[in-house]
Amino acid sequence: MIYKFYQLHIFPHLLNQVMQVPSLMDKRRELLLAVSGEVLEIGFGTGLNLAFYQNVDTVFALEPNPDIFHLAAKRVHAAPFEVQHILAGAEKLPFADESLDHVVSTWTLCSIADIETALEEIYRVLKPTGTFHLVEHVQHNENRKIKQLQHLLTPIQKKVADGCHLDRHMQKLLEDAQFECFETQYFDAEGIPKIGQRMLLARARKLS
Ligand SMILES: C[S@@+](CC[C@H](N)C(=O)[O-])C[C@H]1O[C@@H](n2cnc3c(N)ncnc32)[C@H](O)[C@@H]1O
């Protein structure tokens, strides 16, 4: 019962605060400048990306947790473009094959239970010329100690942070799902504990 209360009434607010760390907000800006037209954002969260879209017409805001989406209300109303909430997980996307130019994920791939199926779905709905834009925390492959700690602490992290895995090798998962990263930038985000500080900003297209 206490855990349920935490999940419903505490975690969404914690998420909203933590995800506004200035170094993360800077990366949102950098990632989203290149996005235009219609965009599908998976794991929309509390709407923190909305302020950084410069040239979009519609954001399909896919978010499976209504308690989290609820906290996005003010940002959604203030957006100067259409925002459509879709109550769904990324494992089953309600879009036709090859129908989207842009899919965005910001710190969402870590939380998706069936990541392989979600990546298959993103691949399916992207046009052959489409782009998957992402920024995610990742497994630290350059630091063995942190990597080991990430493996050790992921079961606890999944409990306290709504399914979040600390130890996903995102670039490999993308390549296994037949994506090719044409832009990759690894960095350590300021203001984030070392265990989750290693990040990847990438743009990926479908391998033909
Ligand atoms: C760490 S939060 C990031 C939120 C937001 N993208 C941001 O940048 O602030 C992870 C988000 O992924 C969502 N999520 C969890 N499982 C998911 C799934 N299977 N499909 C899509 N989103 C999911 C969570 O509800 C949460 O909003």
Tab-separated table of C-alpha atoms and ligand atoms in Angstrom:
chain	number	residue	atom	x	y	z
A	1	MET	CA	0.000	0.000	0.000
A	2	ILE	CA	2.833	2.426	0.863
A	3	TYR	CA	4.578	1.461	-2.389
A	4	LYS	CA	1.378	2.113	-4.371
A	5	PHE	CA	1.066	5.538	-2.686
A	6	TYR	CA	4.697	6.277	-3.598
A	7	GLN	CA	4.113	5.272	-7.229
A	8	LEU	CA	0.905	7.271	-7.608
A	9	HIS	CA	1.509	10.387	-5.541
A	10	ILE	CA	5.232	10.846	-4.959
A	11	PHE	CA	7.161	9.422	-7.921
A	12	PRO	CA	5.471	11.583	-10.618
A	13	HIS	CA	6.459	14.772	-8.728
A	14	LEU	CA	10.013	13.519	-8.120
A	15	LEU	CA	10.308	12.722	-11.822
A	16	ASN	CA	9.077	16.174	-12.795
A	17	GLN	CA	11.773	17.792	-10.609
A	18	VAL	CA	14.709	15.495	-11.388
A	19	MET	CA	14.161	15.721	-15.129
A	20	GLN	CA	14.548	19.513	-14.998
A	21	VAL	CA	18.250	19.461	-14.035
A	22	PRO	CA	19.804	22.256	-16.188
A	23	SER	CA	22.284	19.944	-17.953
A	24	LEU	CA	19.366	17.744	-19.106
A	25	MET	CA	17.330	20.750	-20.237
A	26	ASP	CA	20.320	21.876	-22.379
A	27	LYS	CA	20.410	18.459	-24.057
A	28	ARG	CA	16.659	18.590	-24.749
A	29	ARG	CA	17.234	21.885	-26.597
A	30	GLU	CA	20.116	20.440	-28.614
A	31	LEU	CA	18.198	17.279	-29.550
A	32	LEU	CA	14.894	18.881	-30.513
A	33	LEU	CA	16.041	21.812	-32.629
A	34	ALA	CA	16.209	19.510	-35.675
A	35	VAL	CA	12.660	18.149	-35.281
A	36	SER	CA	9.814	19.510	-37.423
A	37	GLY	CA	6.305	18.695	-38.665
A	38	GLU	CA	4.598	15.760	-36.924
A	39	VAL	CA	6.479	13.987	-34.159
A	40	LEU	CA	5.806	10.984	-31.971
A	41	GLU	CA	7.309	11.339	-28.514
A	42	ILE	CA	7.409	8.085	-26.542
A	43	GLY	CA	7.267	8.311	-22.727
A	44	PHE	CA	6.165	11.961	-22.912
A	45	GLY	CA	6.327	12.296	-19.108
A	46	THR	CA	5.435	15.720	-17.723
A	47	GLY	CA	5.880	17.543	-21.041
A	48	LEU	CA	9.338	18.995	-20.433
A	49	ASN	CA	10.290	18.819	-24.108
A	50	LEU	CA	7.433	21.010	-25.333
A	51	ALA	CA	9.304	24.288	-24.757
A	52	PHE	CA	12.092	23.182	-27.102
A	53	TYR	CA	10.146	22.299	-30.263
A	54	GLN	CA	10.740	25.193	-32.663
A	55	ASN	CA	9.008	24.051	-35.786
A	56	VAL	CA	6.484	21.296	-35.139
A	57	ASP	CA	2.775	21.109	-36.074
A	58	THR	CA	1.681	18.156	-33.925
A	59	VAL	CA	3.214	16.218	-31.068
A	60	PHE	CA	1.742	12.754	-30.475
A	61	ALA	CA	2.433	12.511	-26.746
A	62	LEU	CA	2.536	8.807	-25.947
A	63	GLU	CA	2.513	8.283	-22.181
A	64	PRO	CA	1.189	5.125	-20.479
A	65	ASN	CA	1.017	6.583	-16.960
A	66	PRO	CA	-1.972	8.976	-16.520
A	67	ASP	CA	-0.648	10.203	-13.144
A	68	ILE	CA	2.508	11.410	-14.850
A	69	PHE	CA	0.704	12.874	-17.879
A	70	HIS	CA	-1.592	14.794	-15.499
A	71	LEU	CA	1.412	16.912	-14.444
A	72	ALA	CA	1.936	17.949	-18.066
A	73	ALA	CA	-1.442	19.732	-18.307
A	74	LYS	CA	-0.187	23.330	-17.993
A	75	ARG	CA	2.627	22.768	-20.465
A	76	VAL	CA	0.275	21.100	-22.946
A	77	HIS	CA	-2.188	24.018	-22.766
A	78	ALA	CA	0.600	26.552	-23.262
A	79	ALA	CA	2.041	24.816	-26.333
A	80	PRO	CA	1.639	26.833	-29.566
A	81	PHE	CA	0.959	23.635	-31.548
A	82	GLU	CA	-1.307	20.605	-31.244
A	83	VAL	CA	-0.488	18.007	-28.585
A	84	GLN	CA	-2.438	14.734	-28.685
A	85	HIS	CA	-2.172	12.476	-25.660
A	86	ILE	CA	-2.025	8.775	-26.460
A	87	LEU	CA	-2.440	6.539	-23.430
A	88	ALA	CA	-0.190	3.664	-24.492
A	89	GLY	CA	3.195	2.047	-24.105
A	90	ALA	CA	5.784	1.994	-26.864
A	91	GLU	CA	5.508	-1.793	-27.221
A	92	LYS	CA	2.356	-1.346	-29.349
A	93	LEU	CA	2.260	1.928	-31.264
A	94	PRO	CA	-1.134	2.944	-32.706
A	95	PHE	CA	0.375	4.201	-35.986
A	96	ALA	CA	0.498	2.798	-39.507
A	97	ASP	CA	3.693	1.308	-40.942
A	98	GLU	CA	6.156	3.907	-42.284
A	99	SER	CA	3.934	6.859	-41.349
A	100	LEU	CA	6.219	9.144	-39.292
A	101	ASP	CA	9.203	11.372	-40.066
A	102	HIS	CA	10.312	11.809	-36.458
A	103	VAL	CA	10.219	9.751	-33.279
A	104	VAL	CA	11.677	11.213	-30.070
A	105	SER	CA	12.738	9.528	-26.839
A	106	THR	CA	14.279	11.453	-23.945
A	107	TRP	CA	15.257	9.221	-21.024
A	108	THR	CA	12.447	6.775	-21.828
A	109	LEU	CA	14.149	3.701	-23.342
A	110	CYS	CA	15.547	2.870	-19.875
A	111	SER	CA	12.012	2.427	-18.492
A	112	ILE	CA	10.365	0.325	-21.199
A	113	ALA	CA	9.905	-3.237	-19.970
A	114	ASP	CA	10.100	-4.902	-23.405
A	115	ILE	CA	12.706	-2.719	-25.082
A	116	GLU	CA	13.251	-5.038	-28.076
A	117	THR	CA	9.551	-4.961	-29.022
A	118	ALA	CA	9.409	-1.181	-28.557
A	119	LEU	CA	12.386	-0.686	-30.899
A	120	GLU	CA	10.745	-2.998	-33.455
A	121	GLU	CA	7.638	-0.824	-33.237
A	122	ILE	CA	9.603	2.415	-33.690
A	123	TYR	CA	11.314	0.848	-36.698
A	124	ARG	CA	7.926	-0.154	-38.116
A	125	VAL	CA	6.261	3.284	-37.836
A	126	LEU	CA	9.224	5.356	-39.071
A	127	LYS	CA	9.326	6.244	-42.760
A	128	PRO	CA	12.395	4.884	-44.614
A	129	THR	CA	13.723	8.469	-44.567
A	130	GLY	CA	12.644	9.087	-40.948
A	131	THR	CA	14.815	9.827	-37.922
A	132	PHE	CA	14.773	8.497	-34.377
A	133	HIS	CA	16.133	11.242	-32.065
A	134	LEU	CA	17.129	10.149	-28.586
A	135	VAL	CA	18.974	11.116	-25.464
A	136	GLU	CA	19.281	8.450	-22.769
A	137	HIS	CA	21.396	7.435	-19.807
A	138	VAL	CA	23.379	4.332	-20.664
A	139	GLN	CA	25.566	1.523	-19.399
A	140	HIS	CA	29.055	2.943	-18.671
A	141	ASN	CA	31.217	0.771	-20.923
A	142	GLU	CA	34.385	2.809	-20.286
A	143	ASN	CA	34.322	2.398	-16.490
A	144	ARG	CA	34.216	-1.199	-15.281
A	145	LYS	CA	33.440	-0.318	-11.648
A	146	ILE	CA	30.468	1.882	-12.524
A	147	LYS	CA	29.240	-0.719	-14.998
A	148	GLN	CA	29.325	-3.415	-12.297
A	149	LEU	CA	27.493	-1.120	-9.875
A	150	GLN	CA	24.897	-0.384	-12.545
A	151	HIS	CA	24.215	-4.124	-12.909
A	152	LEU	CA	24.075	-4.539	-9.133
A	153	LEU	CA	21.738	-1.617	-8.477
A	154	THR	CA	19.359	-1.974	-11.432
A	155	PRO	CA	16.904	-4.240	-9.529
A	156	ILE	CA	16.577	-1.553	-6.810
A	157	GLN	CA	16.452	1.292	-9.335
A	158	LYS	CA	13.602	-0.495	-11.148
A	159	LYS	CA	11.596	-0.453	-7.902
A	160	VAL	CA	12.217	3.179	-6.925
A	161	ALA	CA	12.153	4.673	-10.431
A	162	ASP	CA	9.238	3.002	-12.184
A	163	GLY	CA	11.099	0.286	-14.104
A	164	CYS	CA	14.242	2.281	-14.962
A	165	HIS	CA	17.305	0.165	-15.963
A	166	LEU	CA	20.723	1.719	-15.260
A	167	ASP	CA	22.598	-0.756	-17.420
A	168	ARG	CA	21.188	-0.657	-20.933
A	169	HIS	CA	23.662	-0.557	-23.819
A	170	MET	CA	21.467	1.684	-25.948
A	171	GLN	CA	23.652	1.889	-29.051
A	172	LYS	CA	23.897	-1.909	-29.258
A	173	LEU	CA	20.140	-2.275	-28.721
A	174	LEU	CA	19.567	0.184	-31.579
A	175	GLU	CA	21.983	-1.643	-33.877
A	176	ASP	CA	20.416	-5.009	-33.019
A	177	ALA	CA	17.055	-3.485	-34.002
A	178	GLN	CA	18.466	-2.559	-37.449
A	179	PHE	CA	19.010	1.140	-36.750
A	180	GLU	CA	22.151	2.942	-37.838
A	181	CYS	CA	23.295	5.822	-35.638
A	182	PHE	CA	24.503	8.674	-37.849
A	183	GLU	CA	25.142	11.009	-34.933
A	184	THR	CA	26.401	9.787	-31.554
A	185	GLN	CA	27.593	11.876	-28.671
A	186	TYR	CA	28.552	10.298	-25.340
A	187	PHE	CA	28.799	12.643	-22.354
A	188	ASP	CA	28.612	12.790	-18.558
A	189	ALA	CA	25.669	14.954	-17.485
A	190	GLU	CA	26.420	17.522	-14.783
A	191	GLY	CA	24.331	17.347	-11.623
A	192	ILE	CA	23.503	13.633	-11.994
A	193	PRO	CA	24.977	10.929	-9.688
A	194	LYS	CA	27.871	8.996	-11.289
A	195	ILE	CA	25.837	5.791	-11.447
A	196	GLY	CA	23.468	7.331	-14.035
A	197	GLN	CA	25.616	10.128	-15.387
A	198	ARG	CA	26.857	8.501	-18.617
A	199	MET	CA	24.571	9.516	-21.463
A	200	LEU	CA	24.125	9.131	-25.189
A	201	LEU	CA	22.582	11.695	-27.518
A	202	ALA	CA	22.004	10.056	-30.896
A	203	ARG	CA	20.112	10.260	-34.144
A	204	ALA	CA	19.375	7.013	-35.893
A	205	ARG	CA	17.868	5.939	-39.211
A	206	LYS	CA	16.620	2.625	-40.490
A	207	LEU	CA	19.168	0.379	-42.150
A	208	SER	CA	17.836	-0.327	-45.610
B	1	LIG	C1	12.436	8.969	-16.836
B	1	LIG	S1	10.861	9.266	-17.459
B	1	LIG	C2	11.210	10.408	-18.792
B	1	LIG	C3	10.044	11.303	-19.123
B	1	LIG	C4	10.241	12.276	-20.273
B	1	LIG	N1	10.539	11.585	-21.507
B	1	LIG	C5	11.288	13.311	-19.980
B	1	LIG	O1	12.216	13.464	-20.770
B	1	LIG	O2	11.163	14.003	-18.968
B	1	LIG	C6	10.398	7.785	-18.298
B	1	LIG	C7	9.021	7.845	-18.925
B	1	LIG	O3	8.791	6.645	-19.658
B	1	LIG	C8	7.445	6.261	-19.445
B	1	LIG	N2	7.305	4.820	-19.769
B	1	LIG	C9	7.413	3.763	-18.929
B	1	LIG	N3	7.165	2.622	-19.582
B	1	LIG	C10	6.891	2.955	-20.863
B	1	LIG	C11	6.526	2.220	-22.024
B	1	LIG	N4	6.434	0.884	-22.006
B	1	LIG	N5	6.297	2.899	-23.168
B	1	LIG	C12	6.418	4.248	-23.207
B	1	LIG	N6	6.751	4.998	-22.146
B	1	LIG	C13	6.984	4.361	-20.988
B	1	LIG	C14	7.192	6.608	-18.006
B	1	LIG	O4	5.817	6.647	-17.690
B	1	LIG	C15	7.885	7.971	-17.912
B	1	LIG	O5	7.055	9.014	-18.295
